[in-house]
Amino acid sequence: MTQADSTSEGPVGLGIRALLNDKGISWPAPIHHFDVLGSTSDHLKRLVQESVPEWTVVLGEQQTAGRGRQGRAWVSPLGNLYLSVLLRPQVAPEILGLLPLAAGIAVAEAISEMGGDARVKWPNDVLIRDRKVAGILAEGSSGPRGPESIVLGIGVNVAPAQNLPEEMAATSLTAEGASVDRAALAASVLARLTVWYHALAQPPLVLERWRALSVPWWGRVVEITSGAVRLRGIARGMDDRGALLLELPDGATTAVFSGEARELRLG
Ligand code: BTN
């Protein structure tokens, strides 16, 4: 890894770079920091047009147009972590499907390092005590030779609970009693991401770790929403491609590759 030009980083970016150095990681690309911007992922996508290097990072203190999965907004007040990182994976398409899982592991491990007991929920939500504490949005762009770049957007709820979106069962690191320095959290997320990104070369490692960190909802009734499609069934596990195995009411099992999953508490 070569050291990037860090002139545009500002004190926050330089601080995160120093924390990564302390972990023995010489970050190979710029770490851009903004007080406020629309969306860190949208900004990074614009930078991709300028051929910035892999591992370029964009951080924002606040987003005015934060985006979540399934076309939802990601409400982004001051006090949380909003970060996007550029990846250019050189792995086979079937392994690329594991990248969102690897990212979920990285974020869960970073949160656990900060004192939160984090678990992953398919495909890549991170929960504490069954409440969402972090979300990940992986957006790829393809060229003639297949996927060329992936912008991985990560949002972690840090600030007290009154700043959280009301519409979902969410929590934050502060609400869970963890005292968190956001620069340290960002450095941990990036450091764990390098580990699990490189582990994609050994898919069984990623699958084993993800299964160990997963919420224990196998055998329970869940609903998967993917755009306008809604499926209900019993979550039976995750296969080696990263697909959720869903047992449908007619007894057939189907593999679901993307969507939003929630447990249905019946009765
Ligand atoms: C989800 O819906 O669970 C994914 C949320 C991803 C939010 C992050 S915050 C940083 C990056 N910028 C965005 O606009 N979205 C992602």
Coordinates of N, CA, C and O and ligand atoms in Angstrom, one line a residue, residues 38-41 63 65-69 72 74 76 81-84 125 132 134-137 153-155 260, ligand 1:
G38 N -24.5 16.4 0.7 CA -25.7 15.7 0.4 C -25.7 14.3 0.9 O -26.3 13.9 1.9
S39 N -24.8 13.5 0.3 CA -24.6 12.1 0.7 C -23.1 11.7 0.4 O -22.6 12.1 -0.6
T40 N -22.5 11.1 1.4 CA -21.1 10.7 1.2 C -21.0 9.8 0.0 O -20.0 9.8 -0.7
S41 N -22.0 8.9 -0.2 CA -21.9 8.0 -1.3 C -22.0 8.7 -2.7 O -21.3 8.4 -3.6
Q63 N -25.5 14.7 6.7 CA -25.9 14.6 5.3 C -27.3 15.2 5.1 O -28.2 15.0 6.0
A65 N -29.0 14.7 2.2 CA -29.7 13.8 1.3 C -29.2 12.3 1.4 O -28.9 11.7 0.5
G66 N -29.1 11.9 2.7 CA -28.6 10.6 3.0 C -29.5 9.5 2.4 O -30.7 9.7 2.5
R67 N -29.0 8.5 1.8 CA -29.8 7.4 1.2 C -29.6 6.1 1.9 O -28.5 5.7 2.3
G68 N -30.7 5.3 2.1 CA -30.7 4.0 2.6 C -31.0 3.0 1.6 O -31.1 3.3 0.4
R69 N -31.1 1.7 2.0 CA -31.5 0.7 1.0 C -32.9 0.8 0.6 O -33.7 1.4 1.3
R72 N -35.0 4.1 0.4 CA -35.4 5.0 1.6 C -34.4 6.1 1.8 O -33.2 6.0 1.4
W74 N -32.0 8.1 4.5 CA -31.2 7.8 5.7 C -31.1 9.1 6.4 O -30.3 10.0 6.1
S76 N -29.9 11.9 8.6 CA -28.5 12.0 8.9 C -28.2 13.3 9.7 O -27.5 14.2 9.3
L81 N -22.1 8.5 12.6 CA -21.0 8.3 11.6 C -21.6 8.1 10.2 O -22.5 7.2 10.0
Y82 N -21.2 8.8 9.2 CA -21.6 8.7 7.8 C -20.3 8.6 7.0 O -19.5 9.5 7.0
L83 N -20.1 7.5 6.4 CA -18.8 7.2 5.7 C -19.1 6.4 4.5 O -19.9 5.5 4.5
S84 N -18.3 6.7 3.4 CA -18.4 5.9 2.2 C -17.0 5.6 1.8 O -16.1 6.4 1.9
D125 N -27.6 -5.6 7.9 CA -27.9 -4.6 8.9 C -27.1 -5.0 10.2 O -26.7 -6.2 10.3
K132 N -31.8 -1.8 15.2 CA -30.8 -1.4 14.2 C -29.8 -0.3 14.7 O -30.3 0.8 15.1
A134 N -26.7 0.2 12.8 CA -25.9 0.6 11.6 C -26.5 0.0 10.4 O -27.1 -1.1 10.4
G135 N -26.4 0.7 9.2 CA -26.9 0.2 8.0 C -25.8 0.4 6.9 O -24.9 1.2 7.0
I136 N -25.8 -0.5 5.9 CA -24.8 -0.5 4.9 C -25.5 -0.5 3.5 O -26.4 -1.3 3.3
L137 N -25.0 0.3 2.6 CA -25.6 0.4 1.3 C -24.4 0.2 0.3 O -23.5 1.0 0.2
G153 N -21.5 2.5 1.4 CA -21.9 3.5 2.3 C -22.3 3.0 3.7 O -23.1 2.0 3.7
I154 N -21.7 3.5 4.7 CA -21.9 3.0 6.1 C -22.4 4.1 7.0 O -21.8 5.1 7.1
G155 N -23.5 3.8 7.6 CA -24.1 4.8 8.6 C -24.2 4.1 10.0 O -24.8 3.0 10.0
E260 N -35.0 -6.7 2.0 CA -35.0 -6.2 3.4 C -35.7 -7.2 4.2 O -36.8 -7.7 3.9
Ligands
BTN1 C1 -29.7 1.0 5.1 O1 -30.7 1.4 4.6 O2 -29.7 0.3 6.1 C2 -28.4 1.5 4.6 C3 -28.0 2.9 5.1 C4 -26.7 3.4 4.6 C5 -26.5 4.9 5.1 C6 -25.1 5.4 4.7 S1 -24.7 6.8 5.6 C7 -23.3 7.0 4.6 C8 -23.7 6.6 3.2 N1 -24.2 7.8 2.5 C9 -25.5 7.6 2.2 O3 -26.2 8.5 1.6 N2 -25.9 6.4 2.6 C10 -24.9 5.7 3.2

